[in-house]
Tab-separated table of C-alpha atoms and ligand atoms in Angstrom:
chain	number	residue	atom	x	y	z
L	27	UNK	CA	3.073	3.701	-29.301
L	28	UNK	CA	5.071	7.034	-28.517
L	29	UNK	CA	8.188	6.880	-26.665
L	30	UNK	CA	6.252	8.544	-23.601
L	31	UNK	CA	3.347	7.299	-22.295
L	32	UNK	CA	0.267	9.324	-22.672
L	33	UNK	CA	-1.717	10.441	-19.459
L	34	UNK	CA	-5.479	11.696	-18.551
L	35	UNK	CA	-6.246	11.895	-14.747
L	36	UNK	CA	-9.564	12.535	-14.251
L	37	UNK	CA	-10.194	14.191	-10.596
L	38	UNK	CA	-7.206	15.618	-11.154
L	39	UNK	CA	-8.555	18.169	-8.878
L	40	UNK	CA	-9.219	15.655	-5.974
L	41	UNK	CA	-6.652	14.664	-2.992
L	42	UNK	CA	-5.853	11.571	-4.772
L	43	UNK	CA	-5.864	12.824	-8.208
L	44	UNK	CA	-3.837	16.141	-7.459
L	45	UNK	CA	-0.735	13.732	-6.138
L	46	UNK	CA	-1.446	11.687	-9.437
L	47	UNK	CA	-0.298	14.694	-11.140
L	48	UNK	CA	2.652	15.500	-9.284
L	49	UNK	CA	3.592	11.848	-9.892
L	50	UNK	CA	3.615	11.875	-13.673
L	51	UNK	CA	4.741	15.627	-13.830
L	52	UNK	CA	7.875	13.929	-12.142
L	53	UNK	CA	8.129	10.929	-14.572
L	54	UNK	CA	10.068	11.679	-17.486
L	55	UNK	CA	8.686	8.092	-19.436
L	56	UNK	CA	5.269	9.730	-18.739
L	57	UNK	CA	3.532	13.080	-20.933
L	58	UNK	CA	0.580	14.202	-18.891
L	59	UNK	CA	-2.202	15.400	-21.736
L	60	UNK	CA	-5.248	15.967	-20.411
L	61	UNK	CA	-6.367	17.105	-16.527
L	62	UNK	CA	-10.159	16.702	-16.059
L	63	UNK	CA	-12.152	17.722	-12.969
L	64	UNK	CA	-15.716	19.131	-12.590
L	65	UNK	CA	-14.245	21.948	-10.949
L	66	UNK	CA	-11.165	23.594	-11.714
L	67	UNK	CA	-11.615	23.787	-15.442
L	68	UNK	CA	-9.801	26.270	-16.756
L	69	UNK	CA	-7.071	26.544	-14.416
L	70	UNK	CA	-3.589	25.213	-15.274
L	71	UNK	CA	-3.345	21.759	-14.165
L	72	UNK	CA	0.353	22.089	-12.420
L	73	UNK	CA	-1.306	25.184	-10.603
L	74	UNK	CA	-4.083	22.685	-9.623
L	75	UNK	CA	-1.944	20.873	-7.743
L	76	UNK	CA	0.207	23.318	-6.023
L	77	UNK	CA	2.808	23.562	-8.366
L	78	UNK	CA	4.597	26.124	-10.950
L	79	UNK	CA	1.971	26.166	-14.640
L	80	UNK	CA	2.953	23.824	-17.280
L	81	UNK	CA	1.182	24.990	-19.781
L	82	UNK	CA	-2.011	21.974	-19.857
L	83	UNK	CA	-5.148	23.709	-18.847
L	84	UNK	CA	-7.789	21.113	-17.061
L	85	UNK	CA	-10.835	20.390	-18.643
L	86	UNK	CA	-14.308	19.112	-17.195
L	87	UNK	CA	-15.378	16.812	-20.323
L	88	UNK	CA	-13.631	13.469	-20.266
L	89	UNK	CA	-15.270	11.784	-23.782
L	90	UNK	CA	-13.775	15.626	-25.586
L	91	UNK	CA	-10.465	15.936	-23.490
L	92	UNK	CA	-10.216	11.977	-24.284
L	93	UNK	CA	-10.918	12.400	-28.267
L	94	UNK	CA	-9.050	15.649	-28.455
L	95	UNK	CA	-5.926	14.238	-26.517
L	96	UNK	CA	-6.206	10.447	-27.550
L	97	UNK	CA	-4.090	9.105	-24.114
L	98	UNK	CA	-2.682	5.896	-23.491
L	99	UNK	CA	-3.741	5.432	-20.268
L	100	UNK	CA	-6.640	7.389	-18.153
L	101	UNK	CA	-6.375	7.604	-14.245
L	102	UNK	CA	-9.369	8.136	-12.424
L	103	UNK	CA	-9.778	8.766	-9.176
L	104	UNK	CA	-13.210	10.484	-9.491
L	105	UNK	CA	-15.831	9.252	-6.761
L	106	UNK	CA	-18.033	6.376	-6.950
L	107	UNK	CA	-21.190	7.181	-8.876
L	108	UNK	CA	-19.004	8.197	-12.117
L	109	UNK	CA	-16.240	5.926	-12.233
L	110	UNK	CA	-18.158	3.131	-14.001
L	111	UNK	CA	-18.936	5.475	-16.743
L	112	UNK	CA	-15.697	6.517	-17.203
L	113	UNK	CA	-14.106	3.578	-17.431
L	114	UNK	CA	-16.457	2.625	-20.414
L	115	UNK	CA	-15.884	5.878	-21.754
L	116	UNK	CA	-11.990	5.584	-21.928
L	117	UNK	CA	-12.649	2.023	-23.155
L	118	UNK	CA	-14.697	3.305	-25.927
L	119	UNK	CA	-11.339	5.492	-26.753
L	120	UNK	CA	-9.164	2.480	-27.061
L	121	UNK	CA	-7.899	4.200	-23.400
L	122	UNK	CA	-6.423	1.868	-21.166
L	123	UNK	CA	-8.303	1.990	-17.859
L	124	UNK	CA	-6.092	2.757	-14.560
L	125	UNK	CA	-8.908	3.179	-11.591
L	126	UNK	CA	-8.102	4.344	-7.921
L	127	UNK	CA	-11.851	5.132	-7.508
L	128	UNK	CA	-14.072	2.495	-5.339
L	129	UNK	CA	-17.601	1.422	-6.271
L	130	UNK	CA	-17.740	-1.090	-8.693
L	131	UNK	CA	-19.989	-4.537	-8.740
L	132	UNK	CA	-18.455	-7.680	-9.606
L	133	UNK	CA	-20.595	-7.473	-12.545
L	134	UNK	CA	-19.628	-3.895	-13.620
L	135	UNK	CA	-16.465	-5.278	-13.373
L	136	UNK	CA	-17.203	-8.119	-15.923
L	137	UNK	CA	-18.773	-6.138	-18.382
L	138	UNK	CA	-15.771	-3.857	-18.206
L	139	UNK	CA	-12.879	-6.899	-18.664
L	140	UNK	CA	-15.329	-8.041	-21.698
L	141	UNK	CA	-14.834	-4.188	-23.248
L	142	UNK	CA	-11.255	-4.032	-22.611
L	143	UNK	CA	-10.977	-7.778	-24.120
L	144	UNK	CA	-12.868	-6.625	-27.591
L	145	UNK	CA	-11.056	-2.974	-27.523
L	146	UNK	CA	-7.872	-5.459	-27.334
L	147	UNK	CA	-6.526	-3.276	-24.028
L	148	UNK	CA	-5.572	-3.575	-20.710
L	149	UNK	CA	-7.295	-1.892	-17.929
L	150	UNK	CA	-7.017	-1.971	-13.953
L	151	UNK	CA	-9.011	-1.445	-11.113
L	152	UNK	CA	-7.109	-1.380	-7.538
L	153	UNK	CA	-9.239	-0.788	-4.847
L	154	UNK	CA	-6.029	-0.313	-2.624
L	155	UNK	CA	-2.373	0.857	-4.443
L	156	UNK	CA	-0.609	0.959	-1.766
L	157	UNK	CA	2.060	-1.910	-2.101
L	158	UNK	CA	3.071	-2.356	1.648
L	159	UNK	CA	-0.660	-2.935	2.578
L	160	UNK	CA	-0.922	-5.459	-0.120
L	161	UNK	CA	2.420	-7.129	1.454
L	162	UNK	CA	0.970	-6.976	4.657
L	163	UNK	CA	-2.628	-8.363	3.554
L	164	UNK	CA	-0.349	-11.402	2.079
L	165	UNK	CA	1.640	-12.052	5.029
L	166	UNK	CA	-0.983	-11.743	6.520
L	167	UNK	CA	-2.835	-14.490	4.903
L	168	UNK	CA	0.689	-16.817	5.154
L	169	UNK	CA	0.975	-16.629	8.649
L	170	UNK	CA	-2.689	-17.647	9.208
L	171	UNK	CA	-2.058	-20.809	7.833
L	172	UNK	CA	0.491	-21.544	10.871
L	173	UNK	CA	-0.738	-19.123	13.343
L	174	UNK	CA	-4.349	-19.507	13.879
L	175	UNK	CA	-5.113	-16.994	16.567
L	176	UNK	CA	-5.142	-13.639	15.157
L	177	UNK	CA	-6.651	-9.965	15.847
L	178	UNK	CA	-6.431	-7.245	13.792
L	179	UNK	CA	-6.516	-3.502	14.626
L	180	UNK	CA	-6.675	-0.929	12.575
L	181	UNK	CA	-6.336	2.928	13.171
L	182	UNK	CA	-7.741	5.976	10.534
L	183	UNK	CA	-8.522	9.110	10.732
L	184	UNK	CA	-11.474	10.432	13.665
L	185	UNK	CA	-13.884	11.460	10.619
L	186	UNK	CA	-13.820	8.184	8.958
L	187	UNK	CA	-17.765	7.168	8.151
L	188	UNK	CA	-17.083	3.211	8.258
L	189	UNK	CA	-15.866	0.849	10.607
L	190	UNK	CA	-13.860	-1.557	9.860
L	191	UNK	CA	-11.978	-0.131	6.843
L	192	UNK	CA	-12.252	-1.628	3.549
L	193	UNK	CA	-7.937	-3.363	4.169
L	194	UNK	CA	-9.256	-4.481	7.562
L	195	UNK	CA	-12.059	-6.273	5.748
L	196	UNK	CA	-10.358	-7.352	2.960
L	197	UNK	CA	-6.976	-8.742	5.219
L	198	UNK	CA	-9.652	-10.492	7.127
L	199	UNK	CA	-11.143	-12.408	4.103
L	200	UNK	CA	-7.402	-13.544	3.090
L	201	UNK	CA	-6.987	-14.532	6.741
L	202	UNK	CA	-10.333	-17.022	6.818
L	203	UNK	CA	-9.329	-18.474	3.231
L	204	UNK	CA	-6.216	-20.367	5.108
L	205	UNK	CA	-7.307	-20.413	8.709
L	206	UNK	CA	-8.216	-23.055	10.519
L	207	UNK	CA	-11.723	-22.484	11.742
L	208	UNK	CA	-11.685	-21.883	15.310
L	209	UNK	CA	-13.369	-19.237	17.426
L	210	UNK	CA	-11.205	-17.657	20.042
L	211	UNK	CA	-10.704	-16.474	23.243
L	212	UNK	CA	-12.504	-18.018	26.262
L	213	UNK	CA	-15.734	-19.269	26.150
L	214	UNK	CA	-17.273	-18.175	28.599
L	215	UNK	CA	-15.839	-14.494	28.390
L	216	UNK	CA	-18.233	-11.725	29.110
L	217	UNK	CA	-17.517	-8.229	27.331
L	218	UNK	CA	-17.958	-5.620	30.919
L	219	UNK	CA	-18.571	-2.588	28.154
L	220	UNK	CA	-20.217	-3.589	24.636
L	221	UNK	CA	-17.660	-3.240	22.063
L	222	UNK	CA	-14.726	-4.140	24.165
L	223	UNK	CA	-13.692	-6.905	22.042
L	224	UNK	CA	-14.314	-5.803	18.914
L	225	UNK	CA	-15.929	-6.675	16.097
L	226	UNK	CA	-16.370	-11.014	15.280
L	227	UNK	CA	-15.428	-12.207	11.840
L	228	UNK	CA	-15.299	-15.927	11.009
L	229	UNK	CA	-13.978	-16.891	15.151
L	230	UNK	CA	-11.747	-13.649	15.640
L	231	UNK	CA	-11.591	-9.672	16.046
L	232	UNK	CA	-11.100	-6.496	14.624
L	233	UNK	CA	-10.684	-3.366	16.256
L	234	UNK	CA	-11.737	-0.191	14.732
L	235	UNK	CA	-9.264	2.748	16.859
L	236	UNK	CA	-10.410	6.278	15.650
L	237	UNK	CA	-7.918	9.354	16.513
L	238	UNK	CA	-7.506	12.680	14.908
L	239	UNK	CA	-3.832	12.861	13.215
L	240	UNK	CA	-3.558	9.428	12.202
L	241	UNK	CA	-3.764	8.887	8.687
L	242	UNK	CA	-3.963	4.681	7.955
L	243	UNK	CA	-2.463	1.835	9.651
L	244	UNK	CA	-3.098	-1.555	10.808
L	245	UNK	CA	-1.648	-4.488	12.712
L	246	UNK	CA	-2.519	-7.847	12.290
L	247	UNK	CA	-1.415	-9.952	15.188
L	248	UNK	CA	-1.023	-13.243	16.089
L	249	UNK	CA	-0.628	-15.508	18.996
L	250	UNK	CA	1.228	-19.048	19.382
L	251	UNK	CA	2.707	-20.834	22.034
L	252	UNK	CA	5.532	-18.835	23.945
L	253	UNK	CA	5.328	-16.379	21.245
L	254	UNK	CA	3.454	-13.275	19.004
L	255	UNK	CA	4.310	-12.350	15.039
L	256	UNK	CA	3.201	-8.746	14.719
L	257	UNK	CA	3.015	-7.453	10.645
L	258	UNK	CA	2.152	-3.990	10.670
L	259	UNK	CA	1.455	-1.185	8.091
L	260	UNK	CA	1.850	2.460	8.025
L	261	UNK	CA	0.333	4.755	5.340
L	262	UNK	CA	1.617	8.518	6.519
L	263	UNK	CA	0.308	10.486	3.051
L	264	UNK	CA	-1.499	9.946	-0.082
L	265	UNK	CA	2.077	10.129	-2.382
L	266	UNK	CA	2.464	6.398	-0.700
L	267	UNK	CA	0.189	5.150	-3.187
L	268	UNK	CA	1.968	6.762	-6.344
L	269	UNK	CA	4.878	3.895	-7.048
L	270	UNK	CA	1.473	1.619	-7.188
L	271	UNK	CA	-0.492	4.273	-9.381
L	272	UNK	CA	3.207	4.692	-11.753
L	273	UNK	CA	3.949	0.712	-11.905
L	274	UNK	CA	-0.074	0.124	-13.024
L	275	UNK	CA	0.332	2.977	-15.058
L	276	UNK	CA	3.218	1.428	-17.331
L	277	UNK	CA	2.107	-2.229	-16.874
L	278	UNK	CA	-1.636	-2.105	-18.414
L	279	UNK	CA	0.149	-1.616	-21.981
L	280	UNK	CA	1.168	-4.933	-21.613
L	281	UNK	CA	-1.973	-7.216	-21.430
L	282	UNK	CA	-5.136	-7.353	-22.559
L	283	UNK	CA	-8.320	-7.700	-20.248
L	284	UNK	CA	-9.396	-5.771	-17.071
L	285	UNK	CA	-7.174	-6.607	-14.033
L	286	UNK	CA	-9.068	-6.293	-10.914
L	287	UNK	CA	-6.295	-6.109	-8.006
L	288	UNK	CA	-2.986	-4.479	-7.765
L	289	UNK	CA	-1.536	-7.584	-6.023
L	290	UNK	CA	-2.320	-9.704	-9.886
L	291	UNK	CA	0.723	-6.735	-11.287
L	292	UNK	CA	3.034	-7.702	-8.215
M	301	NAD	P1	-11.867	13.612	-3.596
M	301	NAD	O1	-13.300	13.872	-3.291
M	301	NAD	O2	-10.812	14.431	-2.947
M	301	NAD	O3	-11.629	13.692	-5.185
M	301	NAD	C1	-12.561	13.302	-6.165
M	301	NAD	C2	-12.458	14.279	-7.329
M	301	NAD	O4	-13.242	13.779	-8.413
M	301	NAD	C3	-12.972	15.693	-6.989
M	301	NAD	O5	-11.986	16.666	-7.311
M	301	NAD	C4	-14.210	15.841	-7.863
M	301	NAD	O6	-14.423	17.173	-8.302
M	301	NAD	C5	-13.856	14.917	-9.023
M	301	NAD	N1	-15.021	14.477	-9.808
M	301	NAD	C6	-16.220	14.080	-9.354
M	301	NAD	N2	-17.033	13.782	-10.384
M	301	NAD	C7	-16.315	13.983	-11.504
M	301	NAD	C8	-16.597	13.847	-12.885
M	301	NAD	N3	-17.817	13.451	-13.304
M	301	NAD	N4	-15.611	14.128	-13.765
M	301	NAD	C9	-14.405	14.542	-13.357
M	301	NAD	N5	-14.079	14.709	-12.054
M	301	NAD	C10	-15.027	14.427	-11.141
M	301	NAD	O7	-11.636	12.056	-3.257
M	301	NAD	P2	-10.255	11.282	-3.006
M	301	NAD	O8	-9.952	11.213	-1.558
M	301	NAD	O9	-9.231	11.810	-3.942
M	301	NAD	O10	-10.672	9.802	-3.433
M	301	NAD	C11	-11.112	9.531	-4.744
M	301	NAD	C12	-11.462	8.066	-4.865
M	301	NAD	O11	-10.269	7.281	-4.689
M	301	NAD	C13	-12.451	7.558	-3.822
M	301	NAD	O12	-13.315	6.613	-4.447
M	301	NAD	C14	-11.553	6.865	-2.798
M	301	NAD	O13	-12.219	5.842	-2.090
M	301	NAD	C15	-10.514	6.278	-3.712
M	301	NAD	N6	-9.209	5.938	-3.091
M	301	NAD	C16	-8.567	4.883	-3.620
M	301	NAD	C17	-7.288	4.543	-3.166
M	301	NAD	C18	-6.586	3.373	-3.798
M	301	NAD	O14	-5.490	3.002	-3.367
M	301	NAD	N7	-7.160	2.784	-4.847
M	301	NAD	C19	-6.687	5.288	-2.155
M	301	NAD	C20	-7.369	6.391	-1.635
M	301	NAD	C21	-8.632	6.726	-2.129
């Protein structure tokens, strides 16, 4: 292997992609080689993302930039209904895998650790990169085991389509694995406006707030005797899941098999 490590982003043109860029523009261990978006080709790929040229021009074909280029690693954070195909198409390359983009099955996701396994490379697919929302899923899930009574509320953007967010989701699935099962508040409580309570999963609630300005953040908090834990996350910009994107990045060269998690690198 070079001394640098050799990087494709593909939707390098994208919000998350452009800041993938930026990040390995600004990594001396890594060489970005190849930009690939289906718009933008053509342009330089440090103009792409708002900064001086540097000389790579982005492409739109991923299987030519990838042959042409022959990376180390591929980031994609494309949208959902290409991903999959990407991922076997860097695999194909002997590319190791590094995927920000949502929408796989567990089955896709099968296949794909059975292709990296007979390619003999790593891959990874991390629905969330962000390493304080991991830390807070996981504390999370800890204090559950003590702290039974918990509610979780969760704040995004006003032109979010889904409610709950994926985290909130995913935090409460951790939570339930360690809880003990009880459902709580009063019994006999009566919500005076629908909604007011949130939404139920497994005997507690999430709360979905929606506010222009607000980028990502959620508290998870939980009720004892004579006493509250709050563990809360902030996510102000996109850049706050580079460090995640860098560290996967550099630690997919070192195992074989598709990694499905960020928290498994941690
Ligand atoms: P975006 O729409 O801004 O960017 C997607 C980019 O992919 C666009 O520039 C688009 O032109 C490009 N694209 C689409 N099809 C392509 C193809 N066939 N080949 C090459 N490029 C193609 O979206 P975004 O906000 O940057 O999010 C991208 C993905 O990352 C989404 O799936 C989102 O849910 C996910 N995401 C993941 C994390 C994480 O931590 N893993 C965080 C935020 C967003």
């Amino acid at each position: 292997m070079s001394e640098t490590i050799k990087v494709a982003v593909a939707g390098a043109g994208g919000r998350m992609g452009r800041e993938v860029v930026k990040m390995v523009l600004a990594d001396e261990q890594l060489e970005l080689v190849a930009a690939v978006d289906r718009s933008g080709a053509g342009t330089d790929a440090g103009e792409l993302v708002g900064l001086k040229p540097c000389g790579l021009i982005a492409t739109s074909d991923l299987d030519a930039a990838l042959a042409q280029t022959k990376p180390d690693v591929l980031v994609d954070f494309t949208v959902p209904s290409v991903v999959y195909g990407n991922t076997v198409t860097a695999i194909k390359h002997g590319v190791r895998p590094v995927v920000g983009a949502t929408g796989f099955t567990p089955q896709q996701i099968e296949e794909l650790d059975t292709l990296c396994r007979e390619a003999n490379i790593g891959g990874l697919i991390a629905p969330n990169f962000s390493i304080g929302a991991i830390l807070m899923m996981q504390f999370a899930a800890k204090a559950a085991e003590y702290l039974p009574h918990v509610e979780i509320i969760e704040t995004h953007g006003d032109q979010k389509l889904d409610a709950p967010s994926g985290t909130a989701i995913k935090t409460a699935e951790l939570i339930a694995q360690g809880r003990e099962k009880i459902k709580q508040g009063n019994p006999n409580e009566e919500e005076v406006l629908p909604g007011a309570r949130g939404g139920e999963y497994d005997g507690f609630r999430i709360h979905s707030v929606r506010l222009p300005g607000v980028f990502a953040q959620q508290e998870v908090i939980f009720g004892g005797y004579g006493q509250s834990l709050k563990i809360r996350h902030d996510s102000y910009e996109r850049a706050g899941y580079m460090p995640g994107v860098n560290i996967g990045i550099k630690k997919v060269l070192e195992y074989e098999g598709m990694v499905y998690g960020f928290e498994h690198l941690m």
